[in-house]
XYZ file of N, CA and C in Angstrom:
597
model
N 242.394 176.871 106.719
C 242.238 178.378 106.941
C 242.129 178.783 107.649
N 241.152 178.649 108.855
C 241.561 179.347 109.831
C 242.747 179.615 111.242
N 242.963 177.822 110.622
C 244.371 177.831 111.308
C 245.675 178.132 110.737
N 245.649 177.793 109.516
C 246.802 178.928 108.972
C 246.853 180.654 109.599
N 245.575 180.884 109.798
C 246.003 182.621 109.898
C 246.303 182.538 111.391
N 245.657 181.664 112.426
C 245.888 181.958 113.889
C 247.508 181.983 113.865
N 248.576 180.594 113.229
C 249.340 180.161 113.331
C 249.919 181.596 112.514
N 250.003 181.738 111.683
C 249.834 182.974 110.916
C 250.775 184.524 112.280
N 248.980 184.571 112.941
C 249.233 185.610 114.241
C 249.476 185.167 114.804
N 250.108 184.061 115.760
C 250.581 183.713 117.027
C 252.584 183.807 116.923
N 253.089 184.130 115.000
C 253.887 184.171 114.713
C 254.321 185.325 114.643
N 253.316 186.373 113.871
C 253.699 187.906 114.193
C 253.480 188.453 116.102
N 252.627 187.958 116.584
C 252.805 188.123 117.647
C 253.955 187.776 118.120
N 254.651 186.929 118.351
C 255.738 186.458 118.869
C 257.147 187.211 118.771
N 256.701 187.811 117.377
C 258.348 188.307 116.568
C 257.909 190.195 116.994
N 256.782 190.427 117.630
C 257.193 191.873 118.567
C 257.583 191.798 119.971
N 257.374 190.696 120.045
C 257.409 190.856 121.225
C 259.487 191.586 121.305
N 259.393 191.895 123.035
C 261.304 192.280 123.272
C 261.849 193.545 121.716
N 260.787 194.240 121.213
C 261.513 194.471 119.804
C 262.501 195.502 120.579
N 262.199 196.300 121.932
C 262.505 197.555 122.405
C 264.135 196.900 123.284
N 263.965 195.946 123.073
C 265.403 195.183 123.546
C 266.480 194.653 123.487
N 266.116 195.116 121.692
C 266.949 194.510 120.985
C 268.204 195.648 120.570
N 269.211 194.581 119.657
C 270.260 195.912 119.391
C 270.054 196.940 118.282
N 268.997 195.624 117.299
C 269.100 196.138 115.907
C 267.579 195.844 115.777
N 266.909 196.957 115.559
C 265.054 196.825 116.105
C 264.236 196.495 114.157
N 265.398 197.546 113.338
C 264.725 197.143 112.320
C 264.985 196.527 111.028
N 266.440 195.848 111.531
C 267.006 194.589 111.475
C 266.034 193.018 111.882
N 265.194 193.355 112.980
C 264.563 192.381 113.634
C 263.065 192.814 112.117
N 262.651 193.229 112.221
C 261.361 193.434 111.742
C 261.717 193.170 110.330
N 262.744 193.181 110.061
C 263.372 193.091 108.195
C 263.116 191.170 108.542
N 263.821 191.039 109.053
C 263.892 189.470 109.100
C 262.841 188.816 109.581
N 261.635 189.459 110.296
C 260.495 188.412 110.760
C 259.681 189.018 109.209
N 259.609 189.945 108.333
C 258.929 190.063 107.285
C 259.574 188.750 106.224
N 260.781 188.397 106.163
C 261.595 187.176 105.582
C 260.755 186.081 106.024
N 260.765 186.149 107.061
C 260.161 184.028 107.227
C 258.460 184.350 107.015
N 258.138 185.166 107.820
C 256.650 185.587 108.137
C 256.571 184.984 106.438
N 257.237 185.750 104.813
C 256.836 185.364 103.973
C 256.833 183.670 103.365
N 258.486 183.287 104.019
C 258.809 182.270 103.733
C 257.388 181.448 104.759
N 257.270 181.265 105.857
C 256.107 180.483 106.576
C 254.799 180.040 105.336
N 254.301 181.409 105.083
C 253.614 181.396 104.761
C 252.720 180.801 103.230
N 254.354 180.478 102.533
C 254.460 180.205 100.807
C 254.731 178.797 101.512
N 254.795 178.549 102.515
C 254.401 176.939 103.008
C 253.556 176.553 103.085
N 253.008 177.080 103.975
C 251.328 176.615 104.337
C 250.582 177.124 103.025
N 250.626 177.551 102.195
C 249.790 178.196 101.408
C 250.273 176.373 99.884
N 251.409 175.969 100.079
C 251.864 175.077 99.353
C 251.213 173.813 100.116
N 251.066 173.478 101.268
C 250.055 172.036 101.952
C 249.111 172.434 101.562
N 248.479 173.423 101.969
C 246.521 173.660 101.918
C 246.276 173.922 100.761
N 246.962 173.893 99.399
C 246.727 174.593 97.944
C 245.973 172.981 97.546
N 245.363 172.910 96.727
C 244.561 172.267 95.302
C 245.456 171.171 95.152
N 245.380 169.814 95.263
C 246.600 169.072 94.201
C 246.403 169.392 92.837
N 245.990 170.034 92.337
C 245.838 170.789 90.651
C 246.746 171.919 91.113
N 246.932 172.699 91.955
C 247.904 174.156 91.889
C 248.685 173.616 93.172
N 249.462 172.694 93.424
C 250.921 172.535 93.925
C 251.544 172.339 93.504
N 251.578 172.493 92.293
C 253.390 172.679 91.103
C 253.687 174.375 90.834
N 251.912 175.100 90.464
C 252.788 176.374 90.682
C 252.558 176.733 92.175
N 251.959 175.920 93.232
C 252.155 177.492 94.407
C 254.131 177.050 95.212
N 254.569 175.469 94.311
C 255.677 174.999 94.450
C 256.854 176.105 93.954
N 256.553 176.970 93.148
C 257.453 177.832 92.034
C 257.512 179.084 92.592
N 256.946 179.174 93.032
C 256.295 180.682 93.891
C 257.565 180.099 95.228
N 257.109 179.055 96.158
C 257.799 178.854 97.412
C 259.411 178.956 97.154
N 260.066 178.548 95.600
C 261.332 177.999 94.929
C 261.579 179.903 94.643
N 260.788 180.907 94.185
C 260.694 182.574 94.153
C 261.403 182.733 94.701
N 260.206 182.486 96.001
C 260.488 183.464 97.277
C 262.247 183.123 98.368
N 262.259 181.706 98.297
C 263.614 181.528 98.696
C 264.762 182.085 98.413
N 265.512 181.706 96.667
C 265.108 182.718 95.911
C 265.881 183.673 96.232
N 264.907 184.612 96.532
C 264.468 185.830 96.752
C 264.922 186.794 98.279
N 264.537 185.710 98.670
C 265.125 185.976 100.450
C 266.583 185.579 100.214
N 267.187 185.042 100.235
C 268.584 184.361 100.171
C 269.219 185.226 99.786
N 269.086 186.990 98.719
C 269.743 187.476 98.500
C 269.143 188.740 99.456
N 268.269 188.794 100.535
C 268.530 190.006 101.376
C 269.481 188.986 102.291
N 269.165 188.064 102.938
C 270.072 187.317 103.994
C 271.060 187.741 103.972
N 272.321 187.231 102.370
C 272.953 187.238 102.041
C 274.143 188.916 102.471
N 272.442 189.832 102.638
C 273.121 191.006 102.741
C 273.721 191.653 104.724
N 271.714 190.357 105.073
C 272.272 190.585 106.606
C 273.345 190.235 106.988
N 274.130 189.540 106.679
C 274.982 188.489 106.860
C 276.024 189.254 106.701
N 276.597 189.830 105.240
C 277.690 190.190 105.385
C 277.698 191.332 106.198
N 276.546 192.511 106.694
C 276.497 194.042 107.502
C 276.811 193.557 109.146
N 276.164 192.295 109.129
C 275.791 192.344 110.593
C 276.408 190.827 111.111
N 276.943 190.737 110.907
C 277.589 189.037 110.849
C 276.143 188.033 111.404
N 276.240 186.740 112.243
C 274.655 186.050 112.474
C 274.206 186.988 113.224
N 272.974 187.070 112.613
C 272.382 187.788 113.943
C 271.801 187.042 115.143
N 272.189 187.014 116.262
C 271.803 186.470 117.449
C 271.154 187.300 118.352
N 271.012 186.649 119.516
C 269.678 186.729 120.577
C 270.075 188.839 120.911
N 271.223 188.992 121.124
C 271.644 190.350 121.429
C 270.871 191.571 120.523
N 271.369 191.140 118.746
C 271.456 192.344 117.553
C 270.214 192.439 117.749
N 269.025 190.909 117.522
C 267.492 191.167 116.878
C 266.729 190.289 118.046
N 267.209 189.546 119.175
C 266.390 188.678 119.859
C 266.120 187.653 119.564
N 265.747 186.630 120.563
C 265.543 184.931 120.074
C 264.703 184.066 118.447
N 263.616 185.170 119.047
C 262.404 184.894 117.558
C 262.784 185.471 116.171
N 263.310 186.496 116.432
C 264.159 186.763 114.700
C 265.901 185.730 114.891
N 266.215 185.729 115.549
C 267.411 184.755 115.555
C 266.710 183.491 114.426
N 266.297 183.340 115.746
C 265.770 181.981 115.050
C 264.887 181.668 113.103
N 264.506 182.922 113.306
C 263.922 183.146 112.090
C 265.081 183.239 110.687
N 265.789 184.029 111.030
C 266.999 183.617 110.176
C 267.361 183.063 110.020
N 267.477 181.921 111.214
C 268.030 180.755 110.515
C 266.737 178.983 109.805
N 265.485 179.632 110.385
C 264.824 178.853 109.130
C 265.146 179.341 107.894
N 265.448 180.779 107.658
C 265.712 181.170 106.226
C 266.631 180.625 105.711
N 267.898 180.825 105.666
C 269.077 180.037 105.792
C 268.710 178.892 105.247
N 268.132 178.034 106.565
C 267.522 176.577 106.186
C 266.865 176.035 105.285
N 266.276 176.988 104.783
C 265.629 176.912 103.448
C 266.150 177.557 102.279
N 268.068 177.829 102.472
C 268.336 178.150 101.077
C 269.425 177.315 100.774
N 269.054 176.457 100.498
C 269.571 175.492 100.321
C 270.627 175.257 98.516
N 270.155 176.012 97.710
C 270.644 176.511 96.044
C 271.565 177.405 96.283
N 272.022 177.349 97.691
C 273.462 178.737 98.476
C 273.836 177.813 99.308
N 274.313 176.512 98.980
C 275.157 175.667 99.821
C 276.503 176.901 100.527
N 277.491 176.761 100.124
C 278.425 178.173 100.093
C 278.168 179.136 101.238
N 276.559 179.815 100.659
C 276.370 180.296 102.934
C 275.688 180.027 103.412
N 275.423 178.777 103.286
C 274.758 177.768 104.519
C 275.496 177.895 105.458
N 277.618 177.247 104.603
C 278.044 176.855 105.295
C 278.927 177.560 105.872
N 278.790 178.984 105.143
C 279.108 180.294 106.200
C 278.410 180.338 107.560
N 277.230 180.801 107.093
C 276.029 180.490 108.621
C 276.431 179.813 109.922
N 277.143 178.750 109.030
C 276.862 177.238 110.170
C 277.697 178.002 111.159
N 279.050 178.160 110.351
C 280.553 178.473 110.924
C 280.032 179.653 111.818
N 279.661 180.915 111.861
C 279.501 181.844 112.459
C 278.307 181.396 113.230
N 276.970 180.910 112.898
C 276.242 180.259 114.384
C 276.603 179.430 114.984
N 277.832 178.968 114.598
C 278.434 177.737 116.047
C 279.354 178.417 116.699
N 279.732 180.046 116.898
C 280.499 180.666 117.670
C 279.852 181.350 118.694
N 278.312 181.381 117.903
C 277.348 182.015 118.772
C 277.041 180.891 119.529
N 276.390 180.305 119.419
C 275.732 178.998 120.102
C 276.603 178.225 121.484
N 277.700 178.947 120.799
C 279.250 178.352 122.528
C 278.387 179.426 123.580
N 278.861 180.991 122.708
C 277.988 182.069 124.255
C 276.764 182.317 124.241
N 276.458 180.905 123.552
C 275.006 181.402 124.395
C 273.796 182.420 123.770
N 274.687 182.655 122.264
C 273.851 183.621 121.901
C 272.693 183.039 120.616
N 272.887 181.975 120.377
C 272.119 181.299 119.390
C 270.971 179.875 119.949
N 270.682 178.763 118.879
C 269.258 178.347 119.798
C 270.713 176.656 118.875
N 271.122 175.702 120.169
C 271.523 175.061 119.948
C 271.085 174.124 118.524
N 269.533 173.638 119.016
C 268.938 172.627 118.641
C 269.218 173.644 116.757
N 268.497 174.527 116.416
C 268.902 174.881 115.230
C 270.153 174.645 114.752
N 270.713 174.956 115.278
C 272.358 174.145 114.869
C 272.101 172.959 114.234
N 271.870 172.436 115.550
C 271.893 170.826 114.709
C 271.389 170.793 113.395
N 269.812 171.223 113.361
C 269.437 171.214 112.173
C 270.494 171.189 110.930
N 271.000 172.700 110.983
C 271.425 173.456 109.718
C 272.586 172.407 109.917
N 273.344 171.965 110.771
C 274.499 171.409 110.541
C 274.548 169.430 109.538
N 272.939 169.312 110.322
C 272.735 167.797 109.025
C 272.014 168.416 107.883
N 271.441 169.309 107.603
C 271.319 170.046 106.154
C 272.381 170.467 105.524
N 273.458 170.918 106.262
C 274.020 171.191 105.710
C 274.867 169.976 104.920
N 275.498 168.927 106.067
C 275.722 167.447 105.711
C 275.032 167.094 104.765
N 273.877 166.430 104.362
C 272.942 166.012 104.480
C 273.241 167.066 101.869
N 273.088 168.182 102.685
C 273.487 168.643 100.949
C 275.012 168.388 100.837
N 275.625 168.161 101.446
C 277.459 167.589 100.762
C 277.483 166.262 100.729
N 276.333 165.526 100.454
C 276.244 163.744 100.929
C 277.582 163.331 101.721
N 277.179 164.295 103.283
C 277.977 163.334 103.946
C 276.990 163.195 104.701
N 277.252 161.940 105.575
C 275.948 161.685 106.769
C 276.001 162.693 107.747
N 274.309 162.694 108.021
C 274.143 163.903 109.070
C 274.150 163.173 110.868
N 274.395 164.435 111.385
C 274.422 164.076 112.727
C 273.571 163.686 113.713
N 272.932 164.173 114.073
C 271.718 164.262 114.894
C 270.201 164.559 114.576
N 270.313 163.356 113.043
C 269.033 162.622 112.639
C 267.555 163.484 112.550
N 267.709 164.853 111.964
C 266.965 166.144 111.183
C 265.869 166.258 110.734
N 267.094 164.942 109.982
C 266.815 165.656 107.854
C 265.835 164.176 107.267
N 265.005 164.177 106.919
C 264.530 162.758 107.075
C 264.148 162.793 105.396
N 263.426 161.349 105.577
C 262.778 160.825 103.992
C 261.307 159.741 104.285
N 260.278 159.572 103.570
C 259.631 159.000 104.273
C 259.407 157.665 103.534
N 258.790 156.590 103.908
C 258.734 154.706 103.023
C 257.494 155.390 102.720
N 256.907 153.823 102.422
C 255.533 153.807 101.280
C 254.872 153.576 101.856
N 254.888 153.434 103.493
C 253.684 154.290 104.707
C 253.886 155.017 105.200
N 254.399 155.768 105.420
C 254.449 157.411 105.354
C 254.954 157.230 106.868
N 255.889 156.483 106.460
C 256.080 156.326 107.836
C 257.915 157.131 108.257
N 258.295 158.366 108.979
C 259.589 159.340 108.923
C 260.285 158.199 108.558
N 261.482 158.124 108.469
C 263.482 157.862 108.441
C 264.268 158.729 108.612
N 265.208 158.962 109.143
C 266.920 159.572 108.751
C 266.780 159.313 107.506
N 267.631 160.066 107.023
C 268.160 159.813 106.180
C 270.250 160.148 105.727
N 270.744 158.928 105.187
C 271.828 158.678 105.849
C 272.647 159.236 107.043
N 272.412 158.602 108.074
C 272.769 158.898 110.100
C 273.975 157.971 110.281
N 274.698 159.230 110.370
C 275.779 159.182 111.316
C 276.345 157.969 112.380
N 276.377 156.673 112.544
C 276.496 156.428 114.190
C 275.327 155.768 114.843
N 274.021 154.942 113.692
C 272.732 155.888 114.318
C 272.882 154.913 116.097
N 273.578 153.979 116.980
C 273.418 153.727 117.994
C 273.535 155.211 119.025
N 274.861 155.864 118.914
C 274.684 157.055 119.670
C 273.787 158.556 119.260
N 273.113 158.733 118.488
C 272.172 159.307 117.823
C 271.834 160.572 119.007
N 271.092 159.519 119.429
C 270.036 160.286 120.842
C 271.456 160.725 121.608
N 272.199 160.513 122.006
C 272.833 160.862 122.957
C 273.596 162.213 122.167
N 274.175 162.169 121.395
C 274.183 164.168 120.551
C 272.987 164.469 120.489
N 271.605 163.995 120.434
C 270.359 164.625 120.152
C 270.569 165.631 121.509
N 270.400 164.456 122.031
C 270.379 165.045 124.243
C 271.258 165.619 123.773
N 272.532 166.184 124.288
C 273.961 167.069 124.190
C 273.152 168.189 123.907
N 272.292 168.720 122.564
C 272.192 169.720 122.092
C 270.902 170.408 122.342
N 270.007 169.710 123.416
C 268.411 169.561 124.134
C 267.336 169.338 122.687
N 267.780 167.979 121.967
C 266.517 167.416 121.401
C 266.408 167.018 121.799
N 264.581 166.326 121.341
C 264.135 164.820 122.000
C 265.293 163.579 121.459
N 264.612 162.708 121.766
C 265.017 161.083 121.278
C 264.134 161.002 119.614
N 265.266 160.462 119.337
C 265.156 160.223 117.813
C 263.557 159.565 117.414
N 263.756 158.483 118.426
C 262.207 157.948 118.386
C 260.832 159.303 118.422
N 260.984 160.080 119.193
C 259.524 160.370 119.637
C 259.849 161.781 118.518
N 261.227 162.227 118.360
C 261.056 163.333 116.354
C 260.272 162.232 115.372
N 260.909 161.174 115.805
C 260.188 160.486 114.196
C 258.674 159.721 114.381
N 258.476 160.092 114.709
C 257.143 159.546 115.577
C 256.057 160.775 115.507
N 256.602 161.868 115.807
C 255.613 162.980 115.551
C 255.694 163.737 113.853
N 256.881 163.443 113.274
C 257.578 163.958 111.970
C 256.144 162.545 111.788
N 255.665 161.627 111.355
C 254.803 160.582 110.844
C 253.923 161.264 110.749
N 253.361 161.040 112.464
C 252.163 161.830 112.186
C 251.588 163.097 111.389
N 252.753 164.141 111.632
C 252.402 165.092 110.425
C 252.254 164.725 109.504
N 253.229 164.821 108.960
C 253.558 163.676 107.391
C 251.940 162.971 106.605
N 251.254 162.166 107.731
C 250.551 161.434 107.814
C 249.068 162.574 107.066
N 249.392 163.432 107.831
C 247.431 163.960 107.990
C 247.953 164.999 106.904
N 249.131 165.348 106.486
C 248.868 166.664 105.405
C 249.082 165.735 104.431
N 248.959 164.599 103.961
C 248.707 163.644 102.874
C 247.712 162.315 103.443
N 246.799 162.850 103.076
C 245.641 161.139 103.441
C 246.003 160.753 102.028
N 245.224 159.504 102.710
C 245.091 158.584 101.460
C 243.575 158.926 100.292
N 244.075 159.150 99.218
C 242.817 159.716 98.847
C 241.393 158.473 98.720
């Protein structure tokens, strides 16, 4: 519990940095609030009692649905919230919430299209763009490009879902600032096993 509170405190503190240097400080606060709730509900599921997880997952789903409606209004009014508009942390927070909006694939695709332009101008995070690219591809039943979307086998080892040309995945990951796939899978496996210990 202390770790969760510490994580949330760090998140809140980082979201306040550079607040006076952005074009839309109120928008920044709104995005940070959405992400804070997104992260907290996720932690509640991971750390909740097994008997409570179904009801907690329902809360997560409702949170994602509610957040998405606000995100769409933000996107319609401001486009993709890039570094200039809301700062790096809040731009990442917007991406995070869009990443969790799987129920609205059309919206994810629209954001991805605009985010690509911002990445080219170095006003959005290329690694976040890679994650959303893969998320959209998986949601469209297509092969992912960067191997960011994972499943787990019976030994709780992580492996990438439906990966395009696996032999060249590390070249693609390197081009966008991601670590080698092997390192990513090792970390994901360790984290998954810690969150899902054997009974």
